[in-house]
Amino acid sequence: MDTARLLLLLLLTAGAIALSWHAWWTQHAYGLFRFFAFEAIILLIILNSGRWFRDPLSGTQVVSWVLLVASLLLAAHGVHLLRAVARAHIRWIEDTQSIVRIGAYRYIRHPLYASLLLFAWGVFLKGADLPSGALALAATAFLIATAQHEEDFNIDRFGAAYSEYMKRTKMLIPFLL
């Protein structure tokens, strides 16, 4: 691994730790799963970093860019709703005061994790090969585990209201999962 990629790995890992720290500090299991999802995505980025702009008009590159843009839009939308509706603190986004049931949250309970899924698979398509596929699958598994553990936290926090919300919405993919 060259110096630039090692530096990128360290920098992005520091960011993943910062994003997971609050959940670790408050001893919520989803923080650890989320950290491992971030690490799989970081390794996917580093593995495919030299391939991002190769053959930019190929079908896989176009689909990749669509997934990456959709990921960004969904993440921005989800954060906005968490801050505006659930009054989440910007630093600890999971510290919401109410359940959000509008926008993307009307269809899926975890738009931010769904955006990470889109991102991981978008990065996978930059250099679709076996190691990239393994990392994308690992990120997917960790994101599903994160969402499942966070749901236990949300049931404890919001009680029957969250259980009812779970019955009406999918976890990560509208109408499917």
XYZ file of C-alpha atoms in Angstrom:
177
model
C 0.000 0.000 0.000
C 1.468 3.347 -0.999
C 1.751 6.312 1.362
C -1.271 8.169 -0.025
C -3.553 5.151 0.413
C -2.219 4.481 3.904
C -2.833 8.097 4.857
C -6.356 7.878 3.389
C -6.979 4.685 5.375
C -5.855 6.320 8.625
C -7.821 9.502 7.982
C -11.043 7.707 7.068
C -10.652 5.272 9.980
C -10.321 8.238 12.344
C -13.576 9.568 10.886
C -15.263 6.181 11.363
C -14.139 6.132 14.984
C -15.477 9.662 15.479
C -18.849 8.689 13.986
C -19.073 5.540 16.129
C -17.624 6.893 19.363
C -20.879 8.134 20.900
C -22.571 4.747 20.458
C -19.514 2.981 21.919
C -19.396 5.417 24.816
C -23.048 4.798 25.633
C -22.454 1.043 25.203
C -24.785 0.428 22.294
C -23.789 -2.615 20.225
C -24.789 -0.996 16.944
C -21.806 1.367 17.228
C -19.387 -1.521 16.820
C -21.262 -3.006 13.862
C -21.473 0.439 12.276
C -17.713 0.905 12.718
C -17.042 -2.405 10.929
C -19.421 -1.364 8.117
C -17.498 1.909 7.782
C -14.193 0.021 7.716
C -15.419 -2.332 4.970
C -16.517 0.697 2.932
C -13.213 2.467 3.584
C -11.259 -0.580 2.388
C -13.541 -0.745 -0.652
C -12.764 2.905 -1.439
C -9.033 2.333 -1.092
C -9.096 -0.877 -3.126
C -10.961 0.815 -5.974
C -9.430 4.295 -5.707
C -7.419 3.901 -8.894
C -10.457 2.799 -10.884
C -12.937 5.617 -10.194
C -12.499 7.424 -13.490
C -11.489 4.569 -15.800
C -13.783 4.147 -18.772
C -16.205 6.769 -17.394
C -19.024 6.095 -19.858
C -19.178 2.324 -19.401
C -22.427 0.870 -18.097
C -20.995 -0.102 -14.714
C -19.447 3.336 -14.225
C -22.722 5.083 -15.033
C -24.667 2.823 -12.646
C -21.951 3.374 -10.048
C -22.299 7.152 -10.292
C -26.091 6.901 -10.082
C -25.782 4.862 -6.876
C -23.211 7.267 -5.419
C -25.348 10.336 -6.163
C -28.471 8.597 -4.813
C -26.490 7.740 -1.684
C -25.518 11.366 -1.169
C -29.067 12.636 -1.734
C -30.607 10.041 0.608
C -28.037 10.787 3.320
C -28.649 14.550 3.088
C -32.427 14.005 3.156
C -32.207 11.644 6.148
C -29.956 13.931 8.188
C -32.163 16.921 7.410
C -35.277 15.088 8.639
C -33.530 13.820 11.770
C -32.438 17.334 12.642
C -35.643 19.139 11.647
C -38.301 16.669 12.772
C -36.660 14.497 15.432
C -34.499 17.342 16.787
C -31.376 15.166 16.652
C -28.105 16.703 17.754
C -25.779 17.121 14.761
C -22.910 15.441 16.581
C -24.930 12.453 17.813
C -27.464 11.935 15.088
C -28.918 8.886 16.810
C -29.977 11.027 19.782
C -33.426 11.727 18.372
C -36.360 13.022 20.391
C -39.132 11.500 18.262
C -39.786 8.999 15.498
C -39.607 10.472 12.000
C -42.413 9.169 9.780
C -42.192 11.473 6.749
C -40.039 11.583 3.640
C -37.858 8.508 3.198
C -38.737 7.482 6.763
C -42.270 6.843 5.573
C -40.948 3.853 3.607
C -37.769 2.752 5.413
C -36.652 3.025 9.015
C -32.953 3.548 8.307
C -32.357 5.851 5.311
C -28.842 6.689 6.489
C -27.829 3.025 6.522
C -29.597 2.561 3.191
C -27.500 5.433 1.825
C -24.369 3.618 3.006
C -25.576 0.475 1.214
C -26.002 2.461 -1.989
C -22.561 3.970 -1.479
C -20.875 0.602 -0.835
C -22.388 -0.974 -3.946
C -21.623 2.136 -5.984
C -17.972 1.887 -4.957
C -18.025 -1.860 -5.662
C -19.029 -1.140 -9.266
C -15.964 1.070 -9.723
C -13.854 -2.089 -9.857
C -16.225 -5.029 -9.679
C -14.016 -7.946 -8.708
C -13.974 -10.654 -6.037
C -12.216 -8.666 -3.260
C -14.529 -5.696 -3.876
C -17.537 -7.994 -3.818
C -16.432 -9.515 -0.511
C -16.043 -6.056 1.023
C -19.417 -4.880 -0.322
C -21.075 -8.004 1.109
C -19.313 -7.465 4.443
C -20.481 -3.843 4.531
C -24.019 -5.012 3.741
C -23.973 -7.610 6.524
C -22.613 -5.112 9.060
C -25.168 -2.476 8.051
C -28.021 -4.959 8.463
C -26.641 -5.964 11.878
C -26.297 -2.289 12.796
C -29.899 -1.563 11.845
C -31.177 -4.609 13.745
C -29.305 -3.656 16.913
C -30.338 -0.030 16.614
C -33.941 -1.160 16.398
C -33.612 -2.800 19.835
C -32.344 0.553 21.104
C -35.278 2.361 19.453
C -37.831 -0.056 20.914
C -36.360 0.576 24.372
C -36.458 4.318 23.758
C -39.821 4.751 22.009
C -41.677 1.587 23.080
C -44.864 0.489 21.340
C -44.805 3.489 18.997
C -41.597 2.211 17.389
C -42.917 -1.363 17.227
C -45.960 -0.066 15.330
C -43.709 1.960 13.032
C -41.727 -1.225 12.315
C -44.908 -2.989 11.188
C -45.651 -0.295 8.581
C -42.166 0.220 7.140
C -39.255 -1.806 5.811
C -35.825 -1.674 7.400
C -33.582 -0.627 4.503
C -35.133 -1.164 1.073
C -38.662 0.090 0.359
C -41.190 -2.710 -0.168
C -38.471 -5.430 0.179
C -36.260 -5.447 3.289
